[in-house]
Coordinates of C-alpha atoms in Angstrom, one line a residue:
Chain A
M1 CA 124.6 102.1 130.8
Q2 CA 121.1 100.7 130.3
I3 CA 121.3 99.3 133.7
A4 CA 122.1 102.6 135.3
L5 CA 119.2 104.1 133.4
T6 CA 116.7 101.6 134.7
L7 CA 117.9 102.0 138.2
G8 CA 117.7 105.7 137.9
I9 CA 114.1 105.5 136.8
F10 CA 113.2 103.3 139.8
I11 CA 114.7 105.7 142.3
G12 CA 113.4 108.7 140.4
Y13 CA 109.9 107.4 141.0
Q14 CA 110.4 107.3 144.7
L15 CA 111.8 110.8 144.8
V16 CA 109.1 112.4 142.8
A17 CA 106.5 110.7 144.9
R18 CA 108.2 112.0 148.0
S19 CA 108.2 115.6 146.8
F20 CA 104.6 115.8 147.7
Q21 CA 103.5 115.3 151.2
F22 CA 100.3 113.7 151.6
T23 CA 98.5 115.7 154.3
N24 CA 94.7 116.1 154.8
L25 CA 93.9 114.7 151.4
D26 CA 95.8 117.5 149.9
W27 CA 98.9 117.2 147.8
T28 CA 101.2 120.1 148.8
F29 CA 104.5 120.6 147.2
T30 CA 107.5 121.1 149.5
P31 CA 110.6 122.3 147.8
A32 CA 113.9 120.6 148.6
W33 CA 117.4 120.9 147.1
W34 CA 117.4 117.4 145.7
Q35 CA 114.5 118.2 143.4
L36 CA 117.1 119.9 141.3
F37 CA 118.0 116.4 140.1
T38 CA 114.5 115.1 139.2
P39 CA 113.5 116.2 135.7
P40 CA 109.7 115.7 136.2
V41 CA 109.8 118.4 138.9
W42 CA 111.4 120.8 136.5
F43 CA 108.6 120.4 134.0
G44 CA 106.1 120.7 136.8
A45 CA 107.8 123.9 137.8
L46 CA 107.6 125.2 134.3
H47 CA 103.9 124.6 134.3
E48 CA 103.6 126.3 137.6
A49 CA 105.6 129.3 136.5
L50 CA 103.7 129.9 133.2
L51 CA 100.1 128.9 134.1
T52 CA 99.6 129.8 137.8
G53 CA 102.1 132.6 137.8
E54 CA 104.1 131.3 140.7
R55 CA 107.3 133.4 140.7
S56 CA 109.4 132.2 143.6
L57 CA 113.1 131.9 142.8
F58 CA 113.2 128.1 143.4
V59 CA 110.4 127.5 140.9
L60 CA 112.0 129.8 138.4
V61 CA 115.3 128.0 138.6
L62 CA 113.5 124.6 138.1
A63 CA 111.5 126.0 135.2
A64 CA 114.7 127.3 133.6
F65 CA 116.2 123.8 133.9
A66 CA 113.2 122.4 132.0
V67 CA 114.1 124.6 129.1
V68 CA 117.9 124.7 129.2
V69 CA 118.8 121.1 130.0
P70 CA 117.0 119.5 127.0
V71 CA 118.7 122.1 124.7
I72 CA 122.1 121.3 126.2
A73 CA 121.4 117.6 126.0
M74 CA 120.5 118.0 122.3
I75 CA 123.7 119.9 121.5
L76 CA 125.8 117.4 123.4
Y77 CA 124.1 114.6 121.5
V78 CA 124.9 116.1 118.2
K79 CA 128.5 116.8 119.2
M80 CA 129.0 113.3 120.4
I81 CA 127.5 111.4 117.5
P82 CA 131.0 110.6 116.1
A83 CA 131.9 109.1 119.5
F84 CA 128.8 107.0 119.6
E85 CA 129.5 105.8 116.1
S86 CA 133.0 104.7 117.0
S87 CA 131.7 102.9 120.1
L88 CA 129.2 101.1 117.9
H89 CA 131.9 100.2 115.5
K90 CA 134.0 98.8 118.4
L91 CA 131.1 96.6 119.3
S92 CA 131.2 94.8 116.0
T93 CA 134.9 94.3 115.7
V94 CA 137.2 92.1 117.6
E95 CA 138.4 93.7 120.7
Q96 CA 141.7 92.8 122.3
G97 CA 140.4 92.5 125.8
K98 CA 142.4 93.2 128.9
E99 CA 144.6 90.8 130.6
K100 CA 142.8 89.9 133.8
R101 CA 145.0 89.7 136.8
T102 CA 144.3 86.7 139.0
N103 CA 143.6 87.9 142.5
R104 CA 145.3 85.6 145.0
L105 CA 143.0 86.6 147.8
K106 CA 140.0 85.8 145.7
Q107 CA 141.4 82.5 144.7
A108 CA 142.1 81.6 148.3
F109 CA 138.6 82.6 149.3
L110 CA 137.0 80.5 146.5
R111 CA 139.2 77.6 147.5
F112 CA 137.9 78.0 151.1
I113 CA 134.2 78.0 150.2
A114 CA 134.4 75.5 147.4
P115 CA 137.2 73.0 148.1
N116 CA 136.0 70.7 145.4
Q117 CA 137.6 71.5 142.0
A118 CA 134.5 70.7 139.9
E119 CA 132.3 72.8 142.1
R120 CA 134.7 75.7 142.0
N121 CA 134.9 75.4 138.3
F122 CA 131.2 75.9 138.1
M123 CA 131.4 78.9 140.4
N124 CA 133.9 80.5 138.1
F125 CA 131.8 79.7 135.1
S126 CA 128.7 81.2 136.6
F127 CA 130.6 84.3 137.7
A128 CA 131.8 84.8 134.2
M129 CA 128.4 84.3 132.7
M130 CA 126.6 86.5 135.2
K131 CA 129.1 89.3 134.6
S132 CA 129.0 89.1 130.8
E133 CA 125.5 88.1 129.6
R134 CA 123.8 91.3 128.5
E135 CA 120.3 90.1 128.8
F136 CA 120.8 88.6 132.2
K137 CA 122.4 91.8 133.4
L138 CA 119.6 93.9 132.0
K139 CA 117.0 91.8 133.7
V140 CA 118.7 91.3 137.1
Y141 CA 121.0 94.1 138.0
P142 CA 118.5 96.9 138.2
Q143 CA 116.3 94.9 140.5
V144 CA 119.3 93.9 142.6
G145 CA 120.2 97.6 142.9
F146 CA 116.7 98.4 143.9
T147 CA 116.7 95.9 146.8
F148 CA 119.7 97.7 148.2
V149 CA 117.7 100.9 148.3
I150 CA 114.3 99.5 149.6
P151 CA 115.3 99.2 153.3
F152 CA 116.4 102.9 153.3
L153 CA 113.2 104.1 151.6
F154 CA 111.3 102.4 154.5
M155 CA 113.5 104.0 157.0
F156 CA 113.0 107.4 155.5
T157 CA 109.3 107.0 155.8
N158 CA 109.8 106.0 159.4
I159 CA 111.9 109.1 160.1
E160 CA 109.3 111.3 158.5
N161 CA 106.8 109.9 161.0
G162 CA 109.2 110.0 164.0
S163 CA 112.7 110.8 164.9
F164 CA 116.0 109.3 163.9
E165 CA 116.5 108.4 167.6
A166 CA 113.2 106.5 167.6
L167 CA 114.3 104.6 164.5
R168 CA 117.6 103.7 166.2
E169 CA 115.9 102.3 169.2
G170 CA 113.2 100.5 167.2
S171 CA 113.2 97.2 165.4
S172 CA 113.5 98.5 161.8
Y173 CA 116.6 96.3 161.5
Y174 CA 114.3 93.6 160.4
L175 CA 114.4 95.5 157.1
F176 CA 117.7 93.7 156.6
Y177 CA 115.5 90.8 155.4
F178 CA 114.9 92.8 152.3
T179 CA 118.4 91.9 151.2
L180 CA 117.3 88.3 150.7
L181 CA 115.2 89.5 147.8
V182 CA 118.2 89.5 145.6
I183 CA 118.4 85.7 145.9
P184 CA 115.2 84.7 144.1
T185 CA 115.6 87.6 141.7
V186 CA 118.9 86.2 140.5
L187 CA 118.2 82.5 140.8
S188 CA 115.0 82.7 138.8
M189 CA 117.0 84.0 135.9
V190 CA 120.1 81.8 135.9
K191 CA 118.7 79.0 133.9
Y192 CA 118.4 81.3 130.9
S193 CA 121.0 82.4 128.5
G194 CA 121.3 84.1 125.2
A195 CA 123.7 81.4 124.1
Y196 CA 121.7 78.5 125.6
K197 CA 122.7 76.3 122.7
G198 CA 126.1 76.2 124.2
S199 CA 124.7 73.9 126.8
W200 CA 125.5 70.8 124.8
I201 CA 128.7 70.8 126.8
Y202 CA 126.9 69.6 129.9
A203 CA 126.0 66.4 128.1
A204 CA 129.3 65.9 126.3
M205 CA 131.5 66.3 129.3
P206 CA 132.2 63.8 132.1
L207 CA 129.9 65.2 134.7
K208 CA 130.1 63.1 137.7
D209 CA 127.7 64.8 139.9
R210 CA 124.8 67.1 139.2
V211 CA 124.9 68.2 142.8
L212 CA 128.2 70.1 142.2
I213 CA 126.6 72.2 139.5
D214 CA 123.7 73.3 141.7
R215 CA 125.9 73.9 144.7
G216 CA 128.5 75.8 142.7
L217 CA 125.7 77.9 141.1
T218 CA 124.1 78.7 144.5
K219 CA 127.4 79.6 146.0
S220 CA 128.4 81.9 143.1
V221 CA 125.1 83.7 143.4
L222 CA 125.6 84.2 147.1
V223 CA 129.1 85.5 146.7
M224 CA 128.4 87.7 143.7
F225 CA 125.1 89.3 144.9
Y226 CA 124.6 88.6 148.5
L227 CA 128.1 89.1 149.9
P228 CA 128.2 92.7 148.6
A229 CA 124.8 93.4 150.2
M230 CA 126.1 92.1 153.5
L231 CA 129.4 94.0 153.3
I232 CA 127.8 97.3 152.4
L233 CA 124.5 97.2 154.2
G234 CA 125.7 95.2 157.3
P235 CA 128.0 98.0 158.6
V236 CA 125.4 100.6 157.8
F237 CA 122.9 98.8 159.8
I238 CA 125.3 98.3 162.7
W239 CA 126.0 102.0 162.5
I240 CA 122.3 102.9 162.6
F241 CA 121.1 100.4 165.2
S242 CA 124.4 99.9 167.1
G243 CA 126.0 96.6 167.9
R244 CA 123.0 95.3 169.8
I245 CA 121.7 93.8 166.5
W246 CA 124.8 91.8 165.6
L247 CA 123.3 88.4 166.5
D248 CA 120.1 89.3 164.5
L249 CA 122.3 90.0 161.5
V250 CA 124.0 86.7 161.9
V251 CA 120.7 85.0 162.0
I252 CA 119.5 86.8 158.9
I253 CA 122.7 85.8 157.0
A254 CA 122.3 82.2 158.1
T255 CA 118.7 82.4 156.8
A256 CA 120.1 83.7 153.5
L257 CA 122.3 80.6 153.2
L258 CA 119.4 78.3 153.8
Y259 CA 117.0 80.3 151.7
A260 CA 119.4 80.4 148.7
A261 CA 119.6 76.6 148.7
L262 CA 115.8 76.4 148.8
C263 CA 115.4 78.9 146.0
T264 CA 117.8 76.9 143.8
L265 CA 115.7 73.8 144.5
V266 CA 112.4 75.4 143.9
L267 CA 113.2 77.8 141.1
N268 CA 115.7 75.8 139.1
G269 CA 114.6 72.3 139.7
K270 CA 116.1 70.0 137.0
N271 CA 117.1 72.8 134.7
L272 CA 120.8 73.2 134.1
P273 CA 122.1 76.7 134.5
F274 CA 122.2 78.9 131.3
S275 CA 120.5 76.2 129.3
Q276 CA 117.2 77.7 128.3
P277 CA 116.4 80.6 125.9
F278 CA 115.1 83.8 127.4
S279 CA 112.1 83.5 125.2
V280 CA 110.7 80.6 127.2
A281 CA 110.8 82.6 130.4
Q282 CA 107.3 82.2 131.6
H283 CA 104.8 84.1 133.7
Q284 CA 104.6 81.1 136.0
E285 CA 108.3 81.5 136.9
G286 CA 107.5 85.0 138.1
I287 CA 104.8 83.6 140.3
K288 CA 107.1 81.0 141.7
A289 CA 109.7 83.7 142.4
F290 CA 107.1 85.8 144.1
M291 CA 106.0 82.9 146.3
M292 CA 109.6 82.4 147.3
M293 CA 109.7 86.1 148.2
L294 CA 106.7 85.6 150.5
V295 CA 108.7 82.9 152.3
I296 CA 111.1 85.6 153.4
G297 CA 108.2 87.1 155.4
G298 CA 107.8 83.8 157.1
F299 CA 111.4 83.6 158.1
C300 CA 111.2 87.1 159.4
L301 CA 108.1 86.2 161.5
I302 CA 109.9 83.2 163.1
H303 CA 112.8 85.5 163.9
V304 CA 110.6 88.0 165.7
L305 CA 109.0 85.1 167.7
F306 CA 112.3 83.7 168.8
N307 CA 113.5 87.1 169.7
N308 CA 110.9 87.3 172.5
W309 CA 112.6 84.6 174.5
T310 CA 115.8 84.7 176.3
F311 CA 118.4 82.8 174.3
G312 CA 115.7 82.5 171.6
L313 CA 118.0 83.8 169.0
E314 CA 120.8 81.5 169.9
I315 CA 118.5 78.5 169.7
Y316 CA 117.1 79.7 166.4
L317 CA 120.5 80.1 165.0
G318 CA 121.3 76.6 166.0
I319 CA 118.2 75.3 164.3
L320 CA 119.1 77.3 161.1
L321 CA 122.6 75.9 161.0
V322 CA 121.3 72.3 161.2
A323 CA 118.8 73.1 158.5
I324 CA 121.5 74.6 156.3
L325 CA 123.6 71.4 156.7
I326 CA 120.7 69.2 155.7
V327 CA 119.5 71.2 152.8
W328 CA 123.0 71.8 151.3
T329 CA 123.9 68.1 151.4
L330 CA 120.8 66.0 151.3
G331 CA 118.5 68.5 149.6
F332 CA 120.7 68.9 146.6
R333 CA 121.1 65.2 146.3
R334 CA 117.5 64.8 145.5
I335 CA 117.7 66.5 142.1
R336 CA 119.7 64.5 139.8
V337 CA 120.1 64.7 136.0
G338 CA 116.7 63.7 134.8
Q339 CA 117.4 62.8 131.2
Chain B
M1 CA 151.4 45.5 117.3
E2 CA 147.8 44.5 117.5
R3 CA 145.6 47.5 117.2
Q4 CA 142.9 47.7 119.8
E5 CA 139.3 48.1 119.0
V6 CA 138.1 51.5 120.4
I7 CA 134.5 51.8 119.2
R8 CA 132.1 49.1 118.2
L9 CA 128.5 49.5 117.0
E10 CA 126.4 46.3 117.0
H11 CA 123.2 46.2 115.1
V12 CA 122.5 49.8 115.9
T13 CA 119.1 51.1 114.8
K14 CA 117.7 54.5 115.6
R15 CA 114.2 55.9 114.9
F16 CA 113.0 59.4 115.3
G17 CA 109.3 58.8 115.6
D18 CA 108.3 56.7 112.5
K19 CA 111.4 57.8 110.6
L20 CA 114.2 55.3 110.4
V21 CA 117.5 57.1 110.7
L22 CA 119.9 54.3 111.1
E23 CA 119.2 50.7 110.3
D24 CA 121.2 47.8 111.7
I25 CA 124.6 49.5 111.6
D26 CA 127.7 47.4 112.4
L27 CA 131.0 49.2 112.7
S28 CA 134.3 48.6 114.3
V29 CA 136.8 51.4 114.8
Y30 CA 140.5 50.8 115.9
E31 CA 143.0 53.0 117.5
G32 CA 145.0 55.1 115.0
D33 CA 142.0 55.2 112.6
I34 CA 141.1 58.5 111.0
I35 CA 137.6 57.7 109.8
G36 CA 136.1 60.0 107.3
Y37 CA 132.4 59.7 108.0
I38 CA 130.4 60.9 105.0
G39 CA 126.9 60.9 103.7
P40 CA 124.2 63.1 102.3
N41 CA 122.4 65.6 104.6
G42 CA 120.1 63.9 107.0
A43 CA 121.7 60.5 106.5
G44 CA 122.3 60.2 110.2
K45 CA 125.9 61.2 110.5
S46 CA 125.5 63.6 113.4
T47 CA 123.1 61.3 115.1
T48 CA 125.6 58.5 115.1
V49 CA 128.2 60.8 116.7
K50 CA 125.7 62.0 119.2
M51 CA 124.7 58.5 120.2
M52 CA 128.4 57.6 120.8
L53 CA 128.7 60.6 123.0
G54 CA 125.6 59.8 124.9
L55 CA 123.9 62.9 123.8
V56 CA 121.1 60.9 122.1
D57 CA 119.7 57.7 123.4
G58 CA 116.8 55.5 122.7
Y59 CA 118.4 53.2 120.1
E60 CA 118.4 49.5 119.5
G61 CA 121.5 47.5 119.5
N62 CA 124.7 48.1 121.4
I63 CA 127.4 50.7 121.3
L64 CA 130.7 49.8 122.9
I65 CA 133.4 52.3 123.7
F66 CA 136.7 51.2 125.1
G67 CA 135.2 47.7 125.2
E68 CA 132.3 48.7 127.5
N69 CA 128.7 49.0 126.7
L70 CA 127.4 52.6 126.9
K71 CA 124.2 51.4 128.4
N72 CA 126.0 50.3 131.6
Q73 CA 128.5 53.1 131.5
D74 CA 128.7 56.1 133.8
H75 CA 130.2 59.3 132.5
T76 CA 133.8 58.4 133.0
Y77 CA 134.5 57.3 129.4
K78 CA 133.8 60.9 128.3
K79 CA 137.1 61.9 130.0
R80 CA 138.9 60.2 127.2
I81 CA 136.8 61.8 124.4
G82 CA 137.1 65.1 122.7
Y83 CA 134.2 66.6 120.6
V84 CA 133.9 69.4 118.2
P85 CA 130.2 69.8 117.4
E86 CA 128.6 70.7 114.1
N87 CA 127.3 74.2 114.8
A88 CA 129.9 76.1 116.7
E89 CA 127.5 77.0 119.5
L90 CA 129.3 78.1 122.6
Y91 CA 128.7 80.5 125.5
D92 CA 129.9 83.4 123.5
S93 CA 129.5 86.1 126.1
L94 CA 132.5 84.6 127.7
T95 CA 136.1 85.3 126.8
A96 CA 138.2 82.6 125.1
Q97 CA 140.1 82.3 128.3
E98 CA 137.0 81.9 130.5
Y99 CA 135.5 79.4 128.1
L100 CA 138.5 77.2 127.9
A101 CA 139.1 77.3 131.6
F102 CA 135.5 76.1 132.1
I103 CA 135.9 73.3 129.7
A104 CA 139.2 72.2 131.1
G105 CA 137.7 72.3 134.6
L106 CA 134.9 70.0 133.5
Y107 CA 137.6 67.5 132.5
G108 CA 139.1 67.9 135.9
L109 CA 142.2 70.0 135.0
E110 CA 143.5 72.3 137.6
E111 CA 143.0 76.0 136.9
E112 CA 146.6 77.0 136.6
T113 CA 147.6 74.1 134.4
A114 CA 144.6 74.7 132.2
R115 CA 145.2 78.4 131.8
E116 CA 148.8 77.8 130.8
K117 CA 148.1 75.0 128.4
A118 CA 145.2 76.9 126.7
H119 CA 147.4 79.9 126.3
R120 CA 150.2 77.9 124.7
L121 CA 147.8 76.2 122.3
M122 CA 146.2 79.5 121.4
M123 CA 149.7 80.9 120.6
K124 CA 150.2 78.1 118.1
F125 CA 147.0 79.0 116.4
E126 CA 148.0 82.7 116.5
I127 CA 144.9 83.7 118.5
D128 CA 146.5 84.3 121.8
H129 CA 146.1 88.1 121.4
V130 CA 142.3 87.7 121.7
M131 CA 142.5 85.4 124.7
N132 CA 140.6 87.9 126.8
A133 CA 138.2 89.1 124.2
R134 CA 134.6 87.9 124.1
L135 CA 133.9 84.9 121.8
S136 CA 131.0 86.8 120.3
S137 CA 133.4 89.1 118.6
F138 CA 135.3 86.2 117.0
S139 CA 135.1 85.2 113.4
K140 CA 133.9 81.7 112.5
G141 CA 137.4 80.5 112.0
M142 CA 138.6 81.8 115.3
R143 CA 135.7 80.2 117.1
Q144 CA 136.5 76.9 115.4
K145 CA 140.1 77.1 116.6
V146 CA 138.8 77.7 120.2
L147 CA 136.6 74.6 119.8
I148 CA 139.4 72.5 118.5
I149 CA 141.6 73.5 121.4
S150 CA 138.7 72.9 123.9
S151 CA 138.3 69.3 122.5
L152 CA 142.0 68.6 122.9
L153 CA 142.9 70.2 126.2
H154 CA 142.6 66.9 128.1
N155 CA 144.5 64.9 125.6
P156 CA 141.7 62.5 124.7
D157 CA 142.1 59.1 123.1
V158 CA 139.2 59.5 120.7
L159 CA 138.2 62.7 118.9
F160 CA 134.8 63.3 117.3
L161 CA 134.9 66.1 114.8
D162 CA 131.9 67.4 113.0
E163 CA 133.0 69.7 110.1
P164 CA 136.1 70.8 112.1
L165 CA 137.7 72.8 109.3
S166 CA 134.7 75.0 108.5
G167 CA 135.7 78.7 108.5
L168 CA 139.4 78.0 108.8
D169 CA 141.8 79.7 106.3
A170 CA 143.9 77.5 104.0
N171 CA 147.0 77.7 106.3
S172 CA 145.1 76.8 109.4
M173 CA 143.5 73.9 107.6
L174 CA 146.9 72.6 106.8
I175 CA 148.0 72.9 110.4
V176 CA 144.9 71.1 111.7
R177 CA 145.3 68.3 109.1
E178 CA 148.8 67.8 110.2
I179 CA 147.7 67.8 113.9
L180 CA 145.2 65.1 113.1
A181 CA 147.7 63.0 111.2
Q182 CA 150.2 63.2 114.1
L183 CA 147.6 62.4 116.7
S184 CA 146.6 59.3 114.7
A185 CA 150.2 58.3 114.4
Q186 CA 150.3 58.3 118.2
G187 CA 147.4 55.9 118.3
K188 CA 144.6 58.3 118.8
T189 CA 141.3 57.6 117.0
I190 CA 139.6 60.3 115.0
F191 CA 136.1 60.2 113.8
Y192 CA 135.6 62.9 111.3
S193 CA 132.4 63.8 109.5
S194 CA 132.3 66.3 106.7
H195 CA 130.7 67.3 103.4
I196 CA 133.9 68.4 101.8
M197 CA 135.1 65.4 99.9
D198 CA 138.5 66.7 98.9
I199 CA 139.5 67.1 102.5
V200 CA 138.1 63.7 103.6
E201 CA 139.9 62.1 100.7
K202 CA 143.2 63.6 101.9
I203 CA 142.9 63.3 105.7
S204 CA 141.2 59.9 106.3
N205 CA 142.9 56.5 106.2
R206 CA 139.5 54.9 106.2
I207 CA 136.2 56.2 104.8
V208 CA 132.8 55.2 105.9
L209 CA 129.9 56.3 103.7
I210 CA 126.4 56.2 105.1
S211 CA 123.3 56.5 103.0
D212 CA 119.7 55.9 103.7
G213 CA 120.6 54.6 107.2
H214 CA 123.0 52.0 105.9
I215 CA 126.7 51.8 105.5
A216 CA 127.1 52.0 101.7
A217 CA 130.9 51.8 101.7
D218 CA 133.7 51.1 104.1
G219 CA 137.4 51.0 103.3
T220 CA 140.5 53.0 102.4
F221 CA 140.2 55.5 99.6
D222 CA 142.1 53.2 97.3
E223 CA 139.8 50.3 98.0
L224 CA 136.8 52.4 97.3
K225 CA 138.3 53.6 94.1
E226 CA 138.9 50.1 93.0
Q227 CA 135.4 48.9 93.9
N228 CA 133.7 51.7 92.2
Q229 CA 136.0 52.4 89.2
K230 CA 135.8 56.1 89.9
G231 CA 138.5 58.7 90.1
S232 CA 137.6 60.9 93.1
L233 CA 135.7 60.5 96.3
Q234 CA 133.2 63.0 95.0
D235 CA 132.4 60.7 92.1
I236 CA 132.3 57.7 94.4
F237 CA 130.0 59.6 96.7
N238 CA 127.6 60.5 93.8
S239 CA 127.5 57.0 92.4
L240 CA 126.9 55.4 95.8
T241 CA 124.2 57.8 96.8
G242 CA 122.6 57.4 93.4
F243 CA 123.0 61.0 92.5
S244 CA 123.7 62.1 89.0
Q245 CA 121.5 64.9 88.0
H246 CA 123.5 67.8 89.5
K247 CA 123.9 69.3 86.0
E248 CA 120.2 69.3 85.2
I249 CA 119.3 70.6 88.6
A250 CA 121.8 73.4 88.3
E251 CA 120.5 74.3 84.8
D252 CA 116.9 74.5 86.0
F253 CA 118.0 76.6 89.0
V254 CA 119.9 79.1 86.8
A255 CA 117.0 79.2 84.4
I256 CA 114.6 80.2 87.2
V257 CA 117.1 82.8 88.4
Q258 CA 117.3 84.3 85.0
E259 CA 113.6 84.5 84.3
E260 CA 112.5 87.9 83.2
L261 CA 110.5 89.7 85.9
A262 CA 107.2 90.6 84.5

């Protein structure tokens, strides 16, 4: 619920800003149907209707919303207080919990990407943690949702300045690089947990190989956050830009694999996942994550360069694959349990 | 049958900064032992356990587990050890099922086996109906049961328990006590630290009392009774730790509570 709220605010900002077209240093308001869903505009309309005497039907409807909706909301709230209370009560008592069906397909997929039992175990653990930790979800999910939207916001801007056809012919598909943003966003948070004291188990258990933790973690982040981005945005991009960009998308996805490993190494270092309290989350971390985000720009630039040559992309993809192999094996070896 | 030595501490000394926590401790533990490890707060009980688990290092002397020195050991010996820590801290946003699956996985159990075994154990503790509920909604006793299960999933040879019965109701305590007794009869070693003397008296077949960094007593309950001419472990504990003013302290305390508020 809170997550939906935060995401709503993010997108709301964008929409409100877009209600006004910036022409000749003059903010002019252009009405559109979707403004019915943006409360700030309602109140703006109320202001317009009362003070400047604007009386067009659209403005009046919006103004009416500004009055009616809060009243309805208040009535609803009062009516629903008992329901809220019982939900609160439920939070503090033991829930039964639903039996989770084990999905064979998912099992097989996990087995495929993480053949090692210990590594797979860590993947399942981080899945469960990332799905259930309130604070983690609150900090990460809205931003992840936002990165899904960013490419399209840019595209809308482009369409406003040109035509949809021009966009399709153009090279806006590099916007797909924005999907990589989810990786540092998530990976900079995974070392924290509300129940960080539970991390004694790392020390008490027979952990053969630290590498398995880091690899399992990275893979789980990729599967949980990057795979959906690929599956949803990939087809949309193919639809917009046609099949000509398929190799570019493959290159970007390969970059994501390489980049995720680099992020784990840089952002997590020697920290074990879910082993630090949120309260120690430092400003410096944010800067590190931001630097990693700039790296995406670098990858994008290299991509553009290689794209200028014939077979440039194929060569670049080859280089990426080798780099992935090296970082995922040797790179992870370099961080070992420090204590 | 000759009972094998499982744990040996040789001249173990541990300092935290300037503070001496353990001084020159020698201790041998054999299979089938249920050791009640007692001592006042801050006497170094938990530290000893943590050192044997490899959670705390930087000590002098040697600790041998299964005949091998911890200093030259990798982590493999931990496969044969189960541990229930003092404060039931666990990743409580997980469900019991998820948590137990994770722990079992760390010990190298296959997912399916682990799930099934955990479920059957939870059934015995009558908490299987909350298998898929978050641990954060569990009572202290239920969490404790989950921890006990998690420490036994891999059938360890040595169990380290720190206040394992806290929060359990009387019937569950009885079950756990019986479990410990049967495990020990099978040759498992149990290292049990607690503040509740009645339980230690009943459960342990050997009692080690630590005070001021030294082992103040070591033997069966009967031996300790004989040596100290006292009736209960509580009395022995008080006399060995040199504590006798509990009445006076209690009187002072109540007096302060009852002071008239001006």
